[in-house]
Every structure is written in structure tokens, then in C-alpha cells.
mmCIF file of C-alpha atoms in Angstrom:
data_model
loop_
_atom_site.group_PDB
_atom_site.id
_atom_site.type_symbol
_atom_site.label_atom_id
_atom_site.label_comp_id
_atom_site.label_asym_id
_atom_site.label_seq_id
_atom_site.Cartn_x
_atom_site.Cartn_y
_atom_site.Cartn_z
ATOM 1 C CA MET G 1 172.835 4.395 -58.742
ATOM 2 C CA ASN G 2 174.772 2.275 -61.202
ATOM 3 C CA ALA G 3 174.014 1.401 -64.753
ATOM 4 C CA THR G 4 173.235 -2.219 -64.126
ATOM 5 C CA GLY G 5 170.984 -2.779 -61.165
ATOM 6 C CA LYS G 6 167.988 -0.568 -61.561
ATOM 7 C CA PHE G 7 164.567 -0.136 -62.806
ATOM 8 C CA ALA G 8 163.452 -3.198 -64.771
ATOM 9 C CA GLY G 9 163.194 -2.785 -68.471
ATOM 10 C CA PHE G 10 165.517 0.154 -68.770
ATOM 11 C CA THR G 11 168.997 0.426 -70.176
ATOM 12 C CA LEU G 12 171.512 3.058 -69.606
ATOM 13 C CA GLY G 13 169.954 6.292 -70.108
ATOM 14 C CA LEU G 14 167.918 9.271 -69.168
ATOM 15 C CA ALA G 15 166.182 9.607 -66.037
ATOM 16 C CA ALA G 16 163.693 9.904 -63.431
ATOM 17 C CA VAL G 17 160.628 10.277 -65.123
ATOM 18 C CA PHE G 18 161.307 8.584 -68.194
ATOM 19 C CA GLY G 19 161.848 5.149 -67.080
ATOM 20 C CA ILE G 20 165.140 5.468 -68.809
ATOM 21 C CA ALA G 21 167.722 3.017 -69.626
ATOM 22 C CA LEU G 22 170.938 3.680 -67.798
ATOM 23 C CA GLY G 23 171.056 3.225 -64.081
ATOM 24 C CA VAL G 24 167.531 2.874 -63.008
ATOM 25 C CA GLY G 25 166.041 3.365 -59.604
ATOM 26 C CA ALA G 26 163.754 1.012 -57.759
ATOM 27 C CA LEU G 27 160.471 1.895 -56.163
ATOM 28 C CA VAL G 28 159.115 2.881 -52.930
ATOM 29 C CA GLY G 29 155.883 3.378 -51.065
ATOM 30 C CA PRO G 30 154.328 3.924 -47.675
ATOM 31 C CA GLU G 31 154.104 0.263 -46.821
ATOM 32 C CA PRO G 32 155.664 -2.839 -48.373
ATOM 33 C CA THR G 33 152.218 -3.888 -49.533
ATOM 34 C CA GLN G 34 150.477 -0.543 -49.819
ATOM 35 C CA ALA G 35 150.562 1.966 -52.654
ATOM 36 C CA PRO G 36 151.232 5.565 -51.620
ATOM 37 C CA ALA G 37 148.373 8.033 -51.330
ATOM 38 C CA GLY G 38 147.509 9.622 -54.624
ATOM 39 C CA HIS G 39 148.835 6.677 -56.630
ATOM 40 C CA GLY G 40 145.904 4.323 -56.364
ATOM 41 C CA GLU G 41 146.425 3.138 -59.900
ATOM 42 C CA HIS G 42 149.221 0.936 -58.564
ATOM 43 C CA SER G 43 147.620 -1.977 -56.747
ATOM 44 C CA ALA G 44 149.116 -3.361 -53.544
ATOM 45 C CA ALA G 45 149.727 -6.656 -55.288
ATOM 46 C CA ALA G 46 151.675 -5.163 -58.185
ATOM 47 C CA PRO G 47 155.277 -6.417 -58.232
ATOM 48 C CA ALA G 48 157.868 -3.701 -57.644
ATOM 49 C CA GLY G 49 159.647 -4.523 -60.886
ATOM 50 C CA ASP G 50 156.570 -3.364 -62.826
ATOM 51 C CA LEU G 51 156.684 0.148 -61.365
ATOM 52 C CA PRO G 52 158.937 3.118 -62.008
ATOM 53 C CA GLY G 53 161.149 4.207 -59.123
ATOM 54 C CA GLY G 54 160.172 6.436 -56.227
ATOM 55 C CA LEU G 55 156.511 5.445 -55.953
ATOM 56 C CA LEU G 56 156.982 3.299 -52.843
ATOM 57 C CA VAL G 57 158.367 4.098 -49.406
ATOM 58 C CA THR G 58 159.248 0.448 -48.797
ATOM 59 C CA ASP G 59 160.762 -1.977 -51.290
ATOM 60 C CA GLN G 60 162.814 -5.161 -51.078
ATOM 61 C CA GLY G 61 162.749 -4.976 -47.293
ATOM 62 C CA TYR G 62 164.088 -1.411 -47.039
ATOM 63 C CA THR G 63 162.100 1.620 -45.845
ATOM 64 C CA LEU G 64 162.745 5.346 -46.106
ATOM 65 C CA ALA G 65 161.878 6.778 -42.668
ATOM 66 C CA LEU G 66 161.838 10.573 -42.407
ATOM 67 C CA ASP G 67 162.352 11.817 -38.836
ATOM 68 C CA THR G 68 159.564 14.330 -39.463
ATOM 69 C CA THR G 69 157.067 14.645 -42.295
ATOM 70 C CA VAL G 70 156.025 18.264 -41.639
ATOM 71 C CA VAL G 71 158.455 21.192 -41.408
ATOM 72 C CA LYS G 72 158.291 24.985 -41.439
ATOM 73 C CA SER G 73 159.289 26.911 -44.516
ATOM 74 C CA ALA G 74 162.878 28.164 -44.311
ATOM 75 C CA ALA G 75 165.915 28.638 -46.537
ATOM 76 C CA GLN G 76 167.986 26.269 -44.382
ATOM 77 C CA THR G 77 165.776 23.520 -42.959
ATOM 78 C CA PRO G 78 167.529 20.556 -41.322
ATOM 79 C CA VAL G 79 166.100 17.256 -42.552
ATOM 80 C CA SER G 80 167.107 13.833 -41.259
ATOM 81 C CA PHE G 81 166.073 10.293 -42.105
ATOM 82 C CA ARG G 82 167.107 6.665 -41.910
ATOM 83 C CA ILE G 83 167.005 3.722 -44.274
ATOM 84 C CA LEU G 84 165.594 0.827 -42.258
ATOM 85 C CA ASP G 85 166.145 -2.828 -43.123
ATOM 86 C CA ALA G 86 163.552 -5.607 -42.827
ATOM 87 C CA THR G 87 164.176 -5.887 -39.069
ATOM 88 C CA GLY G 88 163.651 -2.164 -38.509
ATOM 89 C CA ALA G 89 167.347 -1.510 -37.894
ATOM 90 C CA PRO G 90 169.048 1.481 -39.587
ATOM 91 C CA LEU G 91 171.191 0.563 -42.587
ATOM 92 C CA THR G 92 174.793 1.714 -42.070
ATOM 93 C CA GLU G 93 176.662 -0.019 -44.903
ATOM 94 C CA TYR G 94 176.256 1.291 -48.443
ATOM 95 C CA GLN G 95 177.891 0.731 -51.792
ATOM 96 C CA THR G 96 179.290 3.892 -53.362
ATOM 97 C CA SER G 97 177.583 4.709 -56.642
ATOM 98 C CA HIS G 98 178.531 7.677 -58.819
ATOM 99 C CA ASP G 99 180.920 8.962 -56.146
ATOM 100 C CA LYS G 100 178.318 8.977 -53.334
ATOM 101 C CA ASP G 101 176.750 6.473 -50.944
ATOM 102 C CA LEU G 102 173.312 8.091 -51.277
ATOM 103 C CA HIS G 103 171.728 10.662 -53.573
ATOM 104 C CA LEU G 104 168.804 12.671 -52.201
ATOM 105 C CA ILE G 105 166.426 14.291 -54.677
ATOM 106 C CA VAL G 106 163.809 16.668 -53.271
ATOM 107 C CA VAL G 107 161.133 18.093 -55.556
ATOM 108 C CA ARG G 108 157.929 19.995 -54.931
ATOM 109 C CA ARG G 109 154.960 18.148 -56.359
ATOM 110 C CA ASP G 110 154.286 20.843 -58.962
ATOM 111 C CA MET G 111 158.028 20.518 -59.849
ATOM 112 C CA ALA G 112 158.589 24.243 -59.309
ATOM 113 C CA ALA G 113 161.387 23.511 -56.790
ATOM 114 C CA PHE G 114 164.139 20.902 -57.198
ATOM 115 C CA GLN G 115 167.244 19.946 -55.215
ATOM 116 C CA HIS G 116 169.817 17.201 -55.585
ATOM 117 C CA VAL G 117 171.960 16.947 -52.447
ATOM 118 C CA HIS G 118 174.211 14.497 -50.644
ATOM 119 C CA PRO G 119 173.474 14.118 -46.920
ATOM 120 C CA VAL G 120 175.921 13.033 -44.218
ATOM 121 C CA LEU G 121 175.604 9.651 -42.484
ATOM 122 C CA ASP G 122 176.375 9.269 -38.776
ATOM 123 C CA ALA G 123 177.521 6.097 -37.009
ATOM 124 C CA ALA G 124 173.981 5.280 -35.882
ATOM 125 C CA GLY G 125 172.629 5.225 -39.442
ATOM 126 C CA THR G 126 170.930 8.649 -39.568
ATOM 127 C CA TRP G 127 171.370 10.806 -42.653
ATOM 128 C CA SER G 128 171.110 14.581 -42.291
ATOM 129 C CA VAL G 129 171.258 17.568 -44.637
ATOM 130 C CA PRO G 130 170.018 21.181 -44.714
ATOM 131 C CA LEU G 131 167.484 21.833 -47.465
ATOM 132 C CA ASN G 132 166.250 25.030 -49.044
ATOM 133 C CA LEU G 133 162.536 24.771 -48.287
ATOM 134 C CA SER G 134 161.771 28.473 -48.579
ATOM 135 C CA ARG G 135 158.819 27.652 -50.841
ATOM 136 C CA ALA G 136 155.956 26.001 -48.994
ATOM 137 C CA GLY G 137 154.079 23.042 -50.427
ATOM 138 C CA ASP G 138 154.032 19.266 -50.713
ATOM 139 C CA TYR G 139 157.372 17.695 -51.604
ATOM 140 C CA ARG G 140 158.506 14.240 -52.633
ATOM 141 C CA VAL G 141 161.800 13.061 -51.162
ATOM 142 C CA PHE G 142 163.693 10.404 -53.144
ATOM 143 C CA ALA G 143 166.561 8.405 -51.607
ATOM 144 C CA ASP G 144 168.641 6.727 -54.310
ATOM 145 C CA PHE G 145 171.141 4.227 -52.864
ATOM 146 C CA THR G 146 172.603 0.739 -53.028
ATOM 147 C CA PRO G 147 172.855 -1.347 -49.837
ATOM 148 C CA ALA G 148 176.232 -3.046 -49.416
ATOM 149 C CA GLY G 149 175.986 -6.318 -51.326
ATOM 150 C CA GLY G 150 172.517 -5.442 -52.642
ATOM 151 C CA SER G 151 170.879 -3.848 -55.665
ATOM 152 C CA ASN G 152 170.055 -0.214 -56.314
ATOM 153 C CA LEU G 153 166.847 1.205 -54.865
ATOM 154 C CA THR G 154 165.016 4.497 -55.069
ATOM 155 C CA LEU G 155 162.594 4.985 -52.187
ATOM 156 C CA GLY G 156 160.190 7.919 -51.959
ATOM 157 C CA ALA G 157 158.359 9.649 -49.108
ATOM 158 C CA ASP G 158 156.238 12.787 -48.769
ATOM 159 C CA LEU G 159 157.357 15.909 -46.889
ATOM 160 C CA ARG G 160 155.017 18.818 -46.197
ATOM 161 C CA VAL G 161 156.361 22.335 -45.860
ATOM 162 C CA ALA G 162 153.960 24.608 -43.984
ATOM 163 C CA GLY G 163 153.004 27.945 -45.483
ATOM 164 C CA ASN G 164 151.206 29.476 -48.450
ATOM 165 C CA TYR G 165 151.442 27.011 -51.331
ATOM 166 C CA ASP G 166 151.824 28.992 -54.573
ATOM 167 C CA VAL G 167 151.029 26.132 -56.945
ATOM 168 C CA GLN G 168 152.616 26.568 -60.379
ATOM 169 C CA ALA G 169 151.495 25.146 -63.703
ATOM 170 C CA LEU G 170 153.888 22.785 -65.442
ATOM 171 C CA PRO G 171 155.996 24.796 -67.921
ATOM 172 C CA ALA G 172 155.204 24.194 -71.572
ATOM 173 C CA PRO G 173 157.294 21.625 -73.454
ATOM 174 C CA ALA G 174 160.513 23.103 -74.811
ATOM 175 C CA ALA G 175 163.632 21.801 -76.506
ATOM 176 C CA THR G 176 165.927 24.393 -74.922
ATOM 177 C CA ALA G 177 166.549 25.685 -71.417
ATOM 178 C CA LYS G 178 168.660 28.605 -70.210
ATOM 179 C CA VAL G 179 170.802 28.704 -67.065
ATOM 180 C CA GLY G 180 172.382 32.145 -66.880
ATOM 181 C CA GLU G 181 174.837 32.394 -69.795
ATOM 182 C CA TYR G 182 174.300 28.730 -70.708
ATOM 183 C CA THR G 183 171.779 27.204 -73.081
ATOM 184 C CA VAL G 184 171.064 23.482 -73.142
ATOM 185 C CA ALA G 185 169.350 21.998 -76.203
ATOM 186 C CA LEU G 186 167.463 18.714 -76.152
ATOM 187 C CA ASN G 187 167.619 16.781 -79.430
ATOM 188 C CA GLY G 188 165.994 13.464 -80.254
ATOM 189 C CA THR G 189 162.576 11.837 -80.381
ATOM 190 C CA VAL G 190 161.265 9.843 -77.422
ATOM 191 C CA ALA G 191 158.730 7.084 -77.970
ATOM 192 C CA PRO G 192 156.872 5.387 -75.099
ATOM 193 C CA GLY G 193 157.892 1.839 -74.243
ATOM 194 C CA GLN G 194 161.053 1.721 -76.326
ATOM 195 C CA SER G 195 164.656 2.880 -76.137
ATOM 196 C CA SER G 196 165.262 6.319 -77.642
ATOM 197 C CA LYS G 197 168.551 8.155 -77.903
ATOM 198 C CA VAL G 198 168.584 11.822 -76.969
ATOM 199 C CA THR G 199 171.412 14.335 -76.789
ATOM 200 C CA LEU G 200 171.622 17.316 -74.454
ATOM 201 C CA SER G 201 174.031 19.920 -75.858
ATOM 202 C CA VAL G 202 175.543 22.709 -73.769
ATOM 203 C CA SER G 203 176.584 26.117 -75.130
ATOM 204 C CA ARG G 204 177.639 29.352 -73.476
ATOM 205 C CA ASN G 205 176.714 32.666 -75.061
ATOM 206 C CA GLY G 206 176.224 30.815 -78.345
ATOM 207 C CA THR G 207 179.552 28.942 -78.240
ATOM 208 C CA PRO G 208 179.536 25.152 -77.780
ATOM 209 C CA VAL G 209 181.072 24.057 -74.464
ATOM 210 C CA THR G 210 183.736 21.410 -75.088
ATOM 211 C CA ASP G 211 185.362 21.356 -71.650
ATOM 212 C CA LEU G 212 182.611 20.108 -69.356
ATOM 213 C CA GLN G 213 183.929 18.799 -66.059
ATOM 214 C CA PRO G 214 183.003 15.433 -64.538
ATOM 215 C CA TYR G 215 180.255 15.593 -61.928
ATOM 216 C CA LEU G 216 179.448 12.450 -59.935
ATOM 217 C CA GLY G 217 181.575 10.445 -62.356
ATOM 218 C CA ALA G 218 179.939 11.686 -65.565
ATOM 219 C CA TYR G 219 179.643 14.768 -67.788
ATOM 220 C CA GLY G 220 175.953 15.018 -67.041
ATOM 221 C CA HIS G 221 173.542 13.777 -64.423
ATOM 222 C CA LEU G 222 169.874 13.512 -65.316
ATOM 223 C CA VAL G 223 166.760 13.075 -63.204
ATOM 224 C CA ALA G 224 163.399 12.719 -64.905
ATOM 225 C CA LEU G 225 159.966 12.756 -63.294
ATOM 226 C CA ARG G 226 156.655 11.759 -64.835
ATOM 227 C CA ALA G 227 154.347 14.701 -64.238
ATOM 228 C CA ALA G 228 151.259 12.608 -63.490
ATOM 229 C CA ASP G 229 152.655 10.797 -60.445
ATOM 230 C CA LEU G 230 156.316 11.813 -59.981
ATOM 231 C CA ALA G 231 157.540 8.370 -61.005
ATOM 232 C CA TYR G 232 161.312 8.633 -60.786
ATOM 233 C CA LEU G 233 164.295 7.501 -62.757
ATOM 234 C CA HIS G 234 167.805 8.690 -61.990
ATOM 235 C CA VAL G 235 170.378 8.022 -64.677
ATOM 236 C CA HIS G 236 173.644 9.052 -66.225
ATOM 237 C CA PRO G 237 174.793 9.492 -69.801
ATOM 238 C CA GLU G 238 176.612 7.100 -72.047
ATOM 239 C CA GLY G 239 180.388 7.033 -71.774
ATOM 240 C CA THR G 240 182.873 7.793 -69.013
ATOM 241 C CA PRO G 241 185.055 10.892 -68.604
ATOM 242 C CA GLY G 242 188.683 10.146 -69.385
ATOM 243 C CA ASP G 243 187.984 6.938 -71.306
ATOM 244 C CA GLY G 244 189.554 8.406 -74.445
ATOM 245 C CA VAL G 245 186.270 8.127 -76.321
ATOM 246 C CA THR G 246 183.659 10.227 -74.522
ATOM 247 C CA PRO G 247 183.910 13.949 -75.447
ATOM 248 C CA ALA G 248 183.654 16.606 -72.737
ATOM 249 C CA GLY G 249 180.771 18.275 -74.540
ATOM 250 C CA PRO G 250 179.006 19.926 -76.044
ATOM 251 C CA GLY G 251 176.707 16.898 -76.407
ATOM 252 C CA ILE G 252 175.803 14.458 -73.621
ATOM 253 C CA ASP G 253 174.074 11.317 -74.901
ATOM 254 C CA PHE G 254 171.369 9.368 -73.070
ATOM 255 C CA VAL G 255 169.293 6.340 -73.960
ATOM 256 C CA VAL G 256 165.726 6.946 -72.839
ATOM 257 C CA ASN G 257 162.899 4.520 -72.333
ATOM 258 C CA ALA G 258 159.755 6.459 -71.396
ATOM 259 C CA PRO G 259 157.366 4.020 -69.672
ATOM 260 C CA SER G 260 154.266 5.767 -71.013
ATOM 261 C CA ALA G 261 152.998 8.696 -73.026
ATOM 262 C CA GLY G 262 152.575 11.949 -71.116
ATOM 263 C CA ASP G 263 154.490 14.916 -69.766
ATOM 264 C CA TYR G 264 157.893 14.522 -68.136
ATOM 265 C CA ARG G 265 160.072 17.014 -66.306
ATOM 266 C CA LEU G 266 163.836 16.671 -66.825
ATOM 267 C CA PHE G 267 166.579 18.063 -64.587
ATOM 268 C CA LEU G 268 170.083 17.981 -66.044
ATOM 269 C CA ASP G 269 173.056 18.706 -63.759
ATOM 270 C CA PHE G 270 176.300 19.648 -65.494
ATOM 271 C CA GLN G 271 179.542 21.188 -64.260
ATOM 272 C CA HIS G 272 181.618 23.847 -65.982
ATOM 273 C CA GLN G 273 184.409 26.001 -64.573
ATOM 274 C CA GLY G 274 183.832 24.561 -61.118
ATOM 275 C CA VAL G 275 180.104 25.367 -60.878
ATOM 276 C CA VAL G 276 177.276 22.822 -61.056
ATOM 277 C CA ARG G 277 174.216 24.095 -62.874
ATOM 278 C CA THR G 278 170.782 22.564 -63.428
ATOM 279 C CA ALA G 279 168.861 22.882 -66.709
ATOM 280 C CA GLU G 280 165.147 22.062 -66.554
ATOM 281 C CA PHE G 281 162.876 20.879 -69.360
ATOM 282 C CA THR G 282 159.322 19.728 -69.904
ATOM 283 C CA LEU G 283 159.049 16.960 -72.503
ATOM 284 C CA ARG G 284 155.752 15.640 -73.853
ATOM 285 C CA VAL G 285 155.881 12.045 -75.086
ATOM 286 C CA ALA G 286 153.032 11.278 -77.476
ATOM 287 C CA GLN G 287 151.271 7.932 -77.713
ATOM 288 C CA SER G 288 152.154 7.920 -81.395
ATOM 289 C CA GLY G 289 155.810 7.812 -80.409
ATOM 290 C CA ALA G 290 156.793 11.353 -81.382
ATOM 291 C CA SER G 291 157.812 13.702 -78.595
ATOM 292 C CA THR G 292 156.770 17.337 -78.831
ATOM 293 C CA PRO G 293 158.872 19.129 -81.491
ATOM 294 C CA ALA G 294 161.243 21.916 -80.523
ATOM 295 C CA PRO G 295 159.696 25.389 -80.416
ATOM 296 C CA THR G 296 161.083 28.045 -82.694
ATOM 297 C CA GLY G 297 161.105 30.843 -80.126
ATOM 298 C CA ALA G 298 163.723 31.801 -77.555
ATOM 299 C CA PRO G 299 164.478 29.209 -74.876
ATOM 300 C CA ALA G 300 162.718 29.528 -71.556
ATOM 301 C CA ASP G 301 164.937 30.288 -68.571
ATOM 302 C CA HIS G 302 163.856 27.456 -66.263
ATOM 303 C CA GLY G 303 167.309 26.388 -65.150
ATOM 304 C CA THR G 304 169.070 27.162 -61.897
ATOM 305 C CA PRO G 305 172.801 27.502 -61.225
ATOM 306 C CA GLY G 306 174.043 25.481 -58.280
ATOM 307 C CA HIS G 307 170.579 23.944 -57.803
ATOM 308 C CA GLY G 308 170.722 22.390 -54.352
ATOM 309 C CA HIS G 309 174.294 21.196 -54.684
#
């Protein structure tokens, strides 16, 4: 996903859920003219540009077609899919964005399980990747890509994983998240419907990390999901590694444009000493324009090292 052709109304910034500004994703749904189940608030006639990404399975003539929509729970489950064009033919030509031709985000609907992976494309246009689906439940699969010569899209489809679904409540809002020895702090106020700058700062055992390594062409990679409907926005931070201006930590800056008040779940990927880690946050954006203040207690350990990478 690149910083220019994305989700309407956003500028370079924060992610998936937020309707953020930097590279925004487009939408998707079960049919070109049909809103996906569970999202009836989006009418069939609503133009795609008015919706956050990931809510449609078909957009701008492209469709995300999973080879199967029901799988058994397993730690290594093969999943394959195709991106079909308006004629029903598999798309085989993509434009590389952030070092990859396609980013696949897989999240359980209660957001208790998250993966960001990069599948392999064969000559016939089928993408395939093993996923950790050891936790049963209903998942949303997001394909974030740019067709060769086209604009960025984020299509979404549902995947059901058979088994006992241990539904989890959304974690409480917090301004810090722990990932092993690392703590990530979220600073800034997010207001709905307007651009807001936030900074995610990384420290290790209390010491600021100033040697973050580039991951997918940036020092941080953020996905945000709106809790109410899993509306998606996939973005990257301001600046470029090696440009002589952007520091390699501890802070990673984003410009966020939350499309509405409500709860959002943020997933920040960052790389340090050769390992990609994922810090997870819940952020509550108030209608008044003030996001939930940082708690004073110890940070919750919601992050995961090497989360699906």
C-alpha cells in the first residue's frame, strides 16, 4: 500500500481502523453491489470511496476469492486465494508496495488473534501461505495490494475456523503495550474526522531504542481496525529510513484520521535486532475529540514477538 492511492480522505498516517492518513486501503465486500453480512449499515448503493477499507470483498472490479471459507483449527493451516479481475480471470501482475506485492492481514473478529504475512504467488495467479489458525473462530482476511497500473485496494473476506470459539472481550484502552522486554508507548490525542498526529515510542527494559531496523521500507508498520465492524486501514509512519532526517527511534510518527468515534485496535510491527515484534493497543476515540487518556498503571502485555511474520 503506498502513501498516495488509498482510502479517500486520509493522509499519510496510522492505520487500519482509524481511517488514517498515510497509505490508505480501499474497500471490499461480498459482491460489487452488496454489503457484507453483519455490516448492513453500509447500503449497496454507497460509493466505495465513502467507506473504510476491508468492508467489501469486491471493489473497482477486483474480487478476493478464497479457495475455501471453512478450515479446521491447526497451527499450520494452508490457505490459498486469488484476486480476480472484472472478467473473472486471476490477477497476475502487481505493483510492489512497501517491499511486497501483497500484504495479507488475518484477524479473528474479537481481535484476539492477529497475523500479517506475505503469501507466495504462482504463475496461474493463486496466492498461498500457511497460517497459524490454532484458535478457532470467525476471522476476517484482508488482502492489501495494488494491481499493476492501478490504485491500491484492500479487499476483505470471511474465513471460519472450526472448533470451540473462546470469544474474548476487547482489552481496555491503554497507552502502553509490552512485547517481552519491549514497551511501546502511544502519545497523542485522536479526534474523529480530522488529522491527528500520534507517536509510538519504543523502549527496551526502560531504555529508549534508537536503532530500529527498517521493516517493509519503514521503521514501523501499523494496522488499525475499528472494533465495531473491523473497518481496515493499513498505513506507515512519516519519513523514510536512510533519508538523513527520519530517526531510527525511539519515536515513530503517524498522522491519524479516525473516521468516527469508538474503539479501535492498533497493531504496530517494528523490527529490532533482526526480530519483528507486534505491539497491540486498544484506543477509544471520543465524540468530543479526546481519545482515552493514558492509564497510570503498568502496561498490559498484549503484544506478540514475531506475530505471524
